C-alpha cells in the first residue's frame, strides 16, 4: 500500500519523509492538541450521537470542543488542581467523554470505574488515584460513593449527572457548569499549554480477576500514538461511524470512542444499552465493529438458532453458501482467488445477513480482550464475515498486534502494530516494546519492575510463537496454566475453546490445578439449547431442567467424549457438572470485559468441584 501522503510504496515508506513526519507527529502531541486539531478540521460534522426520547441527537465537533472547554473551566472553578485524580463512575455517554477530556485539559488525571463496582471497589480506586472529584451518572452510583465517603479524605466534590441530592459536596451537572464563569479562557489555555507528551494523561485500572486492581499509567504519547497508528493502519476516516457500548473505563473502548475517534474525526454513537445493541447496530451500521468474544458468541448463538429453523430449499441454499464462505476464507488465508460462485453466495445470503446484523458497511470486524474460539471465527467466516483478532493489554495501551483483511492467518493474533516491536523470550513469553508501552503502575514500583525490564520490554504473561512472516500465535497464558498433580502443564483456554463448541453450551470453566485429573463446569445457552435437547431426545425446556435431566446428561456425556478424542490423554475431561445458571458479571464469575474470574468460580462452585474429585 502506498503512503497516503506522498505515494511511496510500502517497502520504501520507512525512508520517505512523510513517514518520518507522521511518526514525529504521533509522538509529539497531547490528547488535547489532537482533539483541538480535529475539532477545528471537522467543525459542524457530527462527533457524538445519543438517543433522546427515541430520536438520535447529534453533537457537532465544534459543540463538542465548546462543551469540553466550558466543562474544563468549570472543573477548575470548582477546585480541580493540576495533578488531581478525577474518577468517573458512569456508563458510556456524552457526559463521560466530555468530562474525561475536560479533566485532562484542566490538568487532572481521569480514571474510570466499572458501573458494576461495589462501594468497596469504588473506594479503593477513588482513593488510589488521588481523586478530588468523582463523576456519577445516577443516584444509584451516587449511593455507592456516599456509602464510603468517610474513607475518602481527598474527595472534595461529587458531580451528579442525572438526579438530585441534598448530600454535602454534591453538585448537579448544571450547577457545575456555573463555575465556568469564574475561570477565563486564557487561564484554561495556560493549563492546556502546560501539558507535555510524556505527562501522565490517564489511569486505566485493570479489572482485577484477583485482588485489588492496579492503576496502569498512560502518557499522552501512549494514547495519541496508539490512536493515530490504529487510525492510519486500519484506514479509519473522517465521517466513519462507530458504536460505543463496551465499558469506557477499559482501554479497548477508550481507544475506539476517544483516541482513534479524535485522530480520525469519526462519529461515535452511544448504544442505549447492551441489551439494545442488536437494534442499535442496525441503526448505526458502523464502519468498523469491535466485540469481545462473548458478544460474538451471543450473536453466533442467535444466528444458529435461526438457521436451525430453516427447511427445504432455504436450508440447502444456506448450507451451500456456508460451504462457499468457508472455502473463500481458506483462499483468503492462502492468498488464492476466491471460488467463482462467491459473488452469488454473497448476493443471495451474505449481504442480506450483514444487513440484518447492521454490519453491511463494516469493513473491519474485530475481536480482542480475551481468547476467541476458533469455532466462532470459522462460523462467521462461513457467512462471509471475517473476524480479525487484535492483541494488547492495558499495559500496552490496548495495542500490540493487529490482523488485517487479506493479511491474517488462522489462529494468529496478527503482526506487530506499526512502529512497535514483538519478541518471544527464551521461555516463550510474548514481549512488547514501543511508544504504546505504559510507564508502569501508579504507586507500585515493585509491580512495574516485574512487568517492564531494563530494556523497555513489556512482559505480557502470555506464551506464544512467531512465524517467519511475523504472525504471532498465543499458545498459553503463563499465570493461568493448569499444573496437574502429575506435573503436566495444560492450557485451560485450549480445552475450553473446543468444549464450547458442544451444542447448547454457553460457557466452560476447566478445573484441574494441582488435581489428579481434569474436570469442567458447563453452563447452557437458552437460545441454542432447543436444538441440543432435541438431539438428545430430552423433554427439557430450559437450562435448569436440562442440567437435571438424566437423558440430556447422558447425551451431553457422549458429546464430551467426542471432544476428548481431540485431546491428549492427560487433557481429557474425566468428569463434568452442568450448572443451573450462566456465568455473569452480576454473579461475580466474569469481569466487566467478560473474562473468567477463575478464583471466584472455584470458590463459588467449590462443592460441585469437590464432588467431581470425591472418591
XYZ file of C-alpha atoms in Angstrom:
615
model
C 0.000 0.000 0.000
C 1.475 3.413 -0.914
C 1.985 6.206 1.596
C -1.235 8.231 1.753
C 0.715 11.484 1.672
C 3.440 11.080 -0.949
C 2.679 7.786 -2.712
C 5.857 5.921 -1.691
C 5.390 2.142 -1.816
C 5.236 0.173 1.431
C 8.776 -1.178 1.021
C 10.095 2.390 0.842
C 7.801 4.060 3.368
C 10.332 3.889 6.171
C 12.584 6.117 4.068
C 10.013 8.633 2.857
C 9.855 11.995 4.586
C 6.114 11.707 5.082
C 6.516 8.581 7.228
C 9.119 10.326 9.358
C 6.848 13.357 9.756
C 3.913 11.088 10.615
C 5.987 9.282 13.253
C 7.141 12.548 14.789
C 3.552 13.814 14.734
C 2.304 10.750 16.596
C 4.995 11.180 19.243
C 4.823 14.919 19.894
C 1.204 15.790 20.655
C -1.006 15.713 23.709
C -4.541 14.326 23.788
C -5.986 17.852 23.918
C -3.883 19.028 20.958
C -5.230 16.142 18.867
C -8.770 16.948 19.996
C -8.434 20.665 19.198
C -6.983 19.992 15.732
C -9.707 17.509 14.810
C -12.500 19.724 16.136
C -11.196 22.619 14.052
C -10.916 20.395 10.963
C -14.333 18.763 11.311
C -16.371 21.756 12.510
C -20.090 21.124 12.021
C -19.734 17.405 11.240
C -21.328 15.158 13.896
C -18.925 13.957 16.582
C -21.329 12.273 19.023
C -24.840 10.861 18.781
C -27.169 10.000 21.648
C -30.741 8.707 21.520
C -33.058 11.020 23.482
C -36.769 10.227 23.675
C -36.410 7.775 20.806
C -34.579 10.169 18.464
C -30.834 10.267 17.766
C -29.460 13.740 18.613
C -26.092 14.852 17.197
C -23.381 16.994 18.779
C -21.031 18.597 16.249
C -17.272 18.678 16.666
C -17.460 22.439 17.220
C -20.013 21.982 20.009
C -18.041 19.039 21.422
C -14.993 21.308 21.721
C -17.057 24.112 23.243
C -18.603 21.765 25.828
C -15.230 20.288 26.787
C -13.637 23.692 27.270
C -16.584 25.018 29.284
C -16.562 21.929 31.496
C -12.784 22.209 31.940
C -13.166 25.794 33.156
C -15.979 24.653 35.444
C -13.795 21.920 36.957
C -11.031 24.465 37.552
C -13.525 26.828 39.162
C -14.827 24.023 41.375
C -11.317 23.266 42.590
C -9.684 20.655 40.313
C -5.940 21.277 40.609
C -3.186 20.091 38.232
C -2.305 16.501 39.041
C -5.565 15.755 40.848
C -7.279 12.483 40.113
C -10.748 12.639 38.549
C -12.821 9.465 38.874
C -15.714 8.573 36.550
C -18.360 6.133 37.795
C -20.767 6.235 34.872
C -21.951 4.433 31.767
C -20.914 5.366 28.231
C -22.331 8.760 27.336
C -21.550 12.217 26.021
C -21.136 13.326 29.651
C -18.438 10.685 30.200
C -16.231 11.689 27.257
C -16.802 15.410 27.840
C -15.792 15.173 31.498
C -12.838 12.911 30.658
C -11.352 15.352 28.129
C -12.237 18.356 30.282
C -10.396 16.907 33.277
C -7.275 16.340 31.161
C -7.494 19.876 29.736
C -7.714 21.217 33.301
C -4.552 19.293 34.245
C -6.284 16.431 36.042
C -5.824 12.686 35.610
C -9.078 10.805 34.837
C -9.665 7.233 35.980
C -12.765 5.259 35.037
C -14.597 2.766 37.229
C -16.886 -0.054 36.156
C -20.541 0.705 36.924
C -20.781 -2.807 38.362
C -18.199 -1.939 41.053
C -19.142 -2.406 44.682
C -18.841 0.522 47.127
C -15.604 -1.011 48.463
C -14.124 -1.308 44.964
C -15.118 2.296 44.260
C -13.431 3.416 47.470
C -10.186 1.682 46.504
C -9.921 3.282 43.041
C -11.108 6.770 44.097
C -8.582 6.803 46.946
C -5.744 5.186 44.993
C -5.962 7.640 42.060
C -5.989 10.626 44.475
C -9.339 11.822 43.137
C -10.521 15.180 44.416
C -13.671 14.824 42.286
C -15.826 11.966 41.039
C -18.499 11.982 38.341
C -21.522 9.701 38.854
C -24.378 9.383 36.371
C -27.218 8.286 38.641
C -28.475 8.290 42.199
C -27.652 4.562 42.319
C -23.968 5.230 41.631
C -24.024 8.237 43.960
C -25.202 5.967 46.772
C -22.088 3.804 46.352
C -19.782 6.790 46.801
C -21.740 8.208 49.718
C -21.593 4.795 51.440
C -17.773 5.013 51.568
C -17.458 8.813 51.753
C -15.803 8.694 55.175
C -12.968 6.592 53.696
C -12.104 9.249 51.094
C -10.482 12.272 52.762
C -9.077 13.579 49.438
C -12.508 13.639 47.757
C -13.959 17.171 47.750
C -16.738 17.137 45.133
C -19.178 14.615 43.652
C -20.773 15.574 40.322
C -24.206 14.038 39.684
C -25.307 13.915 36.045
C -28.868 12.649 36.399
C -30.918 13.129 39.549
C -30.989 15.313 42.628
C -29.284 15.138 46.004
C -29.020 17.338 49.068
C -25.959 15.450 50.340
C -22.933 17.650 51.167
C -20.400 18.331 48.383
C -22.715 17.026 45.618
C -23.108 19.200 42.506
C -25.514 18.514 39.670
C -24.085 18.738 36.152
C -25.959 22.007 35.621
C -24.672 23.506 38.866
C -21.109 22.514 37.933
C -21.315 24.465 34.667
C -21.912 27.732 36.543
C -18.379 27.503 37.942
C -17.023 28.126 34.434
C -17.817 31.814 34.886
C -15.032 32.026 37.467
C -12.282 30.933 35.039
C -11.153 32.673 31.856
C -10.282 31.018 28.562
C -6.709 32.264 28.992
C -6.436 30.504 32.346
C -7.659 27.266 30.785
C -5.283 27.651 27.844
C -2.389 28.029 30.270
C -3.274 24.644 31.788
C -3.512 23.072 28.303
C -0.198 24.608 27.198
C 1.498 23.191 30.300
C 0.671 19.616 29.238
C 3.583 17.642 27.751
C 3.518 14.443 25.634
C 5.292 12.412 28.312
C 2.997 13.589 31.121
C 0.596 11.196 32.819
C -2.727 11.559 30.968
C -4.968 8.900 32.480
C -5.058 5.794 34.658
C -6.558 2.514 33.478
C -7.458 0.211 36.337
C -7.222 -3.456 35.475
C -10.465 -5.290 36.113
C -8.847 -7.393 38.806
C -9.516 -11.113 38.335
C -7.714 -11.481 41.667
C -7.111 -8.890 44.391
C -7.238 -5.131 44.025
C -6.759 -3.707 40.523
C -3.528 -1.971 39.533
C -3.555 1.534 38.053
C -1.833 1.418 34.662
C -0.285 4.791 33.827
C -0.961 6.131 30.326
C 1.044 9.065 28.969
C -0.250 11.420 26.285
C 2.214 9.789 23.875
C 0.869 6.321 24.708
C -2.653 7.440 23.810
C -2.002 9.639 20.782
C 0.494 7.214 19.235
C -1.864 4.265 19.572
C -4.892 6.208 18.353
C -3.158 7.647 15.295
C -1.369 4.387 14.426
C -4.600 2.366 14.615
C -6.418 5.004 12.544
C -3.766 5.016 9.842
C -3.239 1.250 9.746
C -6.904 0.250 9.670
C -7.871 3.110 7.353
C -10.418 4.870 9.558
C -11.501 8.153 8.008
C -13.354 11.319 8.887
C -17.089 10.707 8.921
C -16.855 6.965 9.603
C -19.367 5.750 12.192
C -18.719 3.585 15.253
C -20.839 2.422 18.199
C -19.701 2.782 21.812
C -21.008 0.083 24.146
C -18.147 -1.678 25.957
C -17.172 -0.101 29.316
C -15.331 3.178 28.727
C -13.037 2.540 31.676
C -11.497 -0.296 29.628
C -8.620 0.688 27.332
C -10.138 -1.025 24.274
C -13.311 1.073 24.340
C -11.405 4.198 25.327
C -9.250 3.802 22.232
C -12.256 3.385 19.948
C -14.561 6.025 21.426
C -11.867 8.565 22.211
C -8.361 8.255 20.859
C -8.965 6.673 17.446
C -12.019 8.890 17.024
C -10.082 12.010 17.979
C -7.392 11.107 15.453
C -9.828 10.329 12.632
C -12.809 12.608 13.191
C -15.309 9.759 13.133
C -18.815 9.849 14.620
C -19.419 7.958 17.868
C -22.949 6.691 18.605
C -23.636 5.710 22.227
C -25.600 2.463 22.457
C -28.720 2.682 24.594
C -27.692 -0.451 26.488
C -26.018 -3.801 25.924
C -29.476 -5.347 25.587
C -30.328 -2.842 22.825
C -27.035 -3.408 20.980
C -28.623 -5.564 18.253
C -31.210 -2.904 17.404
C -28.707 -0.062 17.696
C -26.275 -1.804 15.351
C -28.918 -1.780 12.632
C -29.442 1.954 13.178
C -25.758 2.881 13.272
C -24.412 0.492 10.606
C -20.825 1.044 11.849
C -17.842 1.110 9.523
C -15.895 -0.998 11.973
C -17.114 -3.032 14.905
C -15.221 -4.291 17.921
C -16.606 -7.003 20.168
C -15.195 -9.175 22.924
C -15.505 -12.920 22.196
C -18.562 -13.277 24.424
C -20.507 -10.776 22.269
C -19.545 -12.640 19.083
C -20.612 -15.896 20.751
C -24.027 -14.440 21.604
C -24.522 -13.250 18.024
C -23.476 -16.702 16.824
C -25.976 -18.389 19.153
C -28.856 -16.288 17.790
C -27.841 -16.981 14.195
C -27.511 -20.709 14.838
C -30.939 -20.776 16.466
C -32.417 -19.077 13.405
C -30.616 -21.384 10.983
C -31.900 -24.450 12.824
C -35.420 -23.415 11.816
C -34.593 -23.297 8.090
C -36.197 -26.027 5.970
C -36.375 -27.155 2.379
C -34.705 -25.042 -0.293
C -33.714 -22.336 2.171
C -31.843 -24.878 4.294
C -29.976 -26.295 1.278
C -29.148 -22.816 -0.049
C -27.776 -21.770 3.327
C -25.674 -24.937 3.585
C -24.281 -24.390 0.081
C -23.460 -20.737 0.776
C -21.700 -21.576 4.029
C -19.529 -24.079 2.183
C -18.596 -21.380 -0.337
C -17.862 -18.979 2.536
C -15.603 -21.483 4.287
C -13.640 -22.179 1.089
C -13.370 -18.440 0.434
C -11.897 -17.878 3.882
C -9.314 -20.604 3.221
C -8.470 -18.984 -0.112
C -8.010 -15.604 1.553
C -5.624 -17.146 4.068
C -3.564 -18.799 1.332
C -3.595 -15.777 -0.982
C -5.607 -17.598 -3.651
C -8.613 -16.399 -5.623
C -11.982 -16.934 -4.017
C -14.370 -19.514 -5.536
C -16.107 -18.262 -8.671
C -19.512 -18.587 -7.044
C -18.630 -16.394 -4.054
C -20.350 -13.288 -5.552
C -23.518 -15.352 -5.974
C -23.405 -16.592 -2.367
C -22.679 -13.065 -1.225
C -25.645 -11.601 -3.086
C -28.097 -14.311 -2.068
C -27.048 -14.890 1.558
C -24.075 -12.990 2.986
C -25.080 -9.438 2.045
C -28.570 -9.964 3.450
C -27.145 -11.400 6.662
C -24.747 -8.476 7.133
C -27.602 -6.026 6.576
C -29.779 -7.864 9.101
C -26.974 -7.568 11.680
C -26.226 -3.932 10.852
C -22.760 -4.836 9.537
C -23.328 -4.114 5.839
C -20.897 -1.141 5.933
C -18.433 -2.825 8.290
C -15.010 -3.211 6.645
C -13.252 -4.248 9.857
C -14.815 -6.704 12.326
C -12.517 -7.092 15.302
C -12.218 -9.157 18.459
C -9.940 -8.710 21.428
C -9.614 -8.541 25.243
C -9.861 -12.346 25.621
C -9.176 -15.512 23.572
C -11.844 -16.335 20.986
C -12.831 -19.850 19.978
C -11.630 -20.857 16.513
C -15.065 -22.399 16.053
C -16.659 -18.961 16.394
C -14.183 -17.429 13.928
C -14.849 -20.254 11.444
C -18.620 -19.893 11.882
C -18.608 -16.227 10.871
C -16.076 -16.889 8.091
C -18.557 -19.361 6.589
C -21.052 -16.479 6.466
C -18.728 -14.054 4.732
C -17.717 -12.166 7.887
C -14.000 -12.185 8.704
C -13.340 -11.631 12.409
C -9.855 -10.207 12.872
C -8.000 -10.711 16.132
C -6.235 -7.797 17.785
C -3.990 -8.342 20.767
C -2.910 -5.999 23.515
C -3.423 -5.197 27.157
C -3.818 -2.146 29.332
C -0.050 -2.028 29.822
C 0.403 -1.584 26.042
C -2.442 0.938 25.652
C -4.537 -1.884 24.228
C -2.200 -2.262 21.239
C 0.332 -4.932 20.411
C -0.501 -6.948 17.318
C -3.060 -6.401 14.601
C -4.688 -8.617 11.971
C -5.739 -7.002 8.718
C -8.158 -8.008 5.948
C -6.192 -10.002 3.415
C -3.267 -10.185 5.823
C -4.375 -12.573 8.528
C -3.622 -16.173 9.460
C -5.861 -18.750 11.087
C -5.289 -18.823 14.826
C -2.989 -15.789 14.748
C -3.354 -12.529 16.670
C -1.660 -10.681 13.805
C 1.611 -8.856 13.409
C 3.234 -6.057 15.399
C 1.458 -2.707 15.333
C 3.474 -0.393 13.042
C 6.200 1.423 14.949
C 6.346 -1.235 17.676
C 8.226 -4.457 18.320
C 7.247 -8.003 19.310
C 9.708 -10.594 20.573
C 9.484 -14.095 22.021
C 11.533 -14.668 25.191
C 13.551 -17.820 25.796
C 10.715 -19.252 27.905
C 8.176 -18.468 25.173
C 6.695 -15.340 26.766
C 5.457 -12.677 24.327
C 7.258 -9.349 24.821
C 6.180 -5.934 23.504
C 8.156 -2.722 23.124
C 7.360 0.694 21.678
C 5.709 4.083 22.246
C 2.494 2.318 23.245
C 4.020 0.657 26.333
C 2.944 2.176 29.650
C 5.496 3.751 32.009
C 4.251 1.342 34.666
C 1.821 1.049 37.562
C 0.777 4.041 39.651
C 2.301 3.940 43.153
C 3.541 0.400 42.561
C 7.233 0.279 41.587
C 7.507 -3.386 42.569
C 4.825 -4.492 40.097
C 6.333 -2.164 37.474
C 9.741 -3.799 37.862
C 8.159 -7.247 37.489
C 6.427 -6.288 34.229
C 8.858 -3.907 32.491
C 12.504 -4.876 32.103
C 15.553 -2.632 31.810
C 15.454 -2.757 28.011
C 11.889 -1.462 27.844
C 10.233 -4.791 27.046
C 6.754 -5.384 28.458
C 6.401 -8.952 29.733
C 2.818 -9.816 28.780
C 2.359 -13.040 30.725
C 1.212 -14.761 27.524
C 3.188 -17.566 25.915
C 3.369 -17.864 22.155
C 5.368 -18.187 18.972
C 6.046 -16.081 15.890
C 6.322 -17.449 12.366
C 8.787 -16.342 9.689
C 6.315 -13.745 8.380
C 5.928 -12.082 11.762
C 2.496 -13.521 12.620
C 2.148 -14.141 16.350
C 0.241 -17.031 17.920
C -0.723 -17.362 21.589
C -0.319 -20.888 22.900
C -0.670 -20.459 26.678
C -1.185 -17.991 29.491
C 1.713 -18.237 31.941
C -0.312 -17.421 35.023
C -3.360 -19.482 34.035
C -1.653 -22.735 33.169
C -3.114 -25.721 34.954
C -0.368 -27.804 36.537
C -1.847 -31.172 37.442
C -0.793 -33.285 40.404
C 1.224 -35.305 37.907
C 3.179 -32.203 36.836
C 1.531 -31.801 33.422
C 1.150 -28.215 32.130
C -2.247 -27.713 30.469
C -3.785 -24.605 28.898
C -7.407 -24.215 30.038
C -8.216 -21.875 27.120
C -7.289 -24.511 24.566
C -9.601 -27.072 26.152
C -12.388 -24.553 26.708
C -12.276 -23.432 23.081
C -13.045 -26.977 21.901
C -15.579 -27.782 24.624
C -17.546 -24.593 23.961
C -18.424 -25.973 20.508
C -20.630 -28.660 22.074
C -24.245 -27.902 21.069
C -26.166 -25.973 23.712
C -23.083 -24.834 25.647
C -22.791 -21.222 26.770
C -19.547 -21.181 28.773
C -16.940 -23.599 30.123
C -14.509 -23.440 33.031
C -11.877 -26.172 33.075
C -10.621 -27.239 36.523
C -7.544 -29.258 37.430
C -4.741 -27.211 39.002
C -2.886 -29.490 41.466
C -5.577 -32.123 40.887
C -5.165 -35.697 39.693
C -7.313 -35.214 36.583
C -9.155 -32.542 34.565
C -12.819 -31.682 35.098
C -15.137 -28.999 33.729
C -18.055 -26.796 34.710
C -20.518 -26.105 31.872
C -23.295 -23.523 31.586
C -26.066 -23.845 28.996
C -27.310 -21.345 26.428
C -31.115 -20.999 26.389
C -31.078 -19.845 22.752
C -29.227 -22.852 21.327
C -30.460 -25.374 23.906
C -33.635 -26.369 21.964
C -31.580 -27.969 19.193
C -29.411 -29.779 21.724
C -32.308 -31.217 23.755
C -33.976 -32.317 20.525
C -30.815 -34.176 19.514
C -30.666 -35.689 22.985
C -34.316 -36.746 22.956
C -34.820 -34.876 26.202
C -38.088 -33.217 27.302
C -36.147 -30.360 28.973
C -37.242 -26.855 28.030
C -34.711 -24.599 29.772
C -31.175 -24.838 31.240
C -32.309 -25.738 34.762
C -34.354 -28.699 33.517
C -31.625 -29.844 31.111
C -28.937 -29.750 33.808
C -31.040 -32.149 35.903
C -32.404 -34.347 33.106
C -30.727 -37.830 33.037
C -31.472 -38.208 29.315
C -29.811 -34.897 28.455
C -26.862 -35.523 30.782
C -26.160 -38.920 29.144
C -26.261 -37.324 25.696
C -24.023 -34.486 26.885
C -21.529 -37.020 28.208
C -21.289 -38.505 24.710
C -20.501 -35.021 23.341
C -17.742 -34.559 25.903
C -16.286 -37.919 24.869
C -16.258 -36.755 21.238
C -14.340 -33.645 22.312
C -11.951 -35.765 24.378
C -10.908 -37.540 21.185
C -9.186 -34.286 20.147
C -7.149 -34.050 23.362
C -4.061 -35.789 24.686
C -4.844 -38.369 27.366
C -3.789 -36.118 30.252
C -6.002 -33.314 28.870
C -9.244 -35.288 28.649
C -12.243 -34.290 30.757
C -12.851 -37.079 33.255
C -15.924 -35.580 34.945
C -18.149 -32.576 34.395
C -21.003 -30.657 36.011
C -23.846 -28.820 34.276
C -24.663 -25.640 36.189
C -28.165 -24.207 36.537
C -27.115 -20.612 35.793
C -24.747 -18.918 33.353
C -21.556 -17.147 34.419
C -22.146 -13.391 34.538
C -20.718 -10.066 35.650
C -23.558 -9.698 38.134
C -22.907 -13.173 39.525
C -19.234 -12.324 40.026
C -17.789 -15.016 37.736
C -16.876 -12.588 34.921
C -15.054 -9.285 34.809
C -16.892 -6.391 33.095
C -14.996 -7.315 29.917
C -16.315 -10.871 30.288
C -13.085 -12.623 31.240
C -13.462 -15.515 33.660
C -12.571 -14.876 37.296
C -11.204 -18.353 37.873
C -10.589 -17.870 41.588
C -14.179 -16.687 42.122
C -15.554 -19.584 40.057
C -13.504 -22.032 42.109
C -14.806 -20.525 45.363
C -18.436 -20.175 44.276
C -18.716 -23.726 42.945
C -16.403 -25.390 45.456
C -18.991 -28.006 46.436
C -19.623 -29.048 42.820
C -15.884 -29.154 42.130
C -15.068 -31.222 45.209
C -17.847 -33.637 44.290
C -16.121 -34.302 40.965
C -12.935 -35.286 42.812
C -14.593 -37.339 45.562
C -13.505 -40.978 45.570
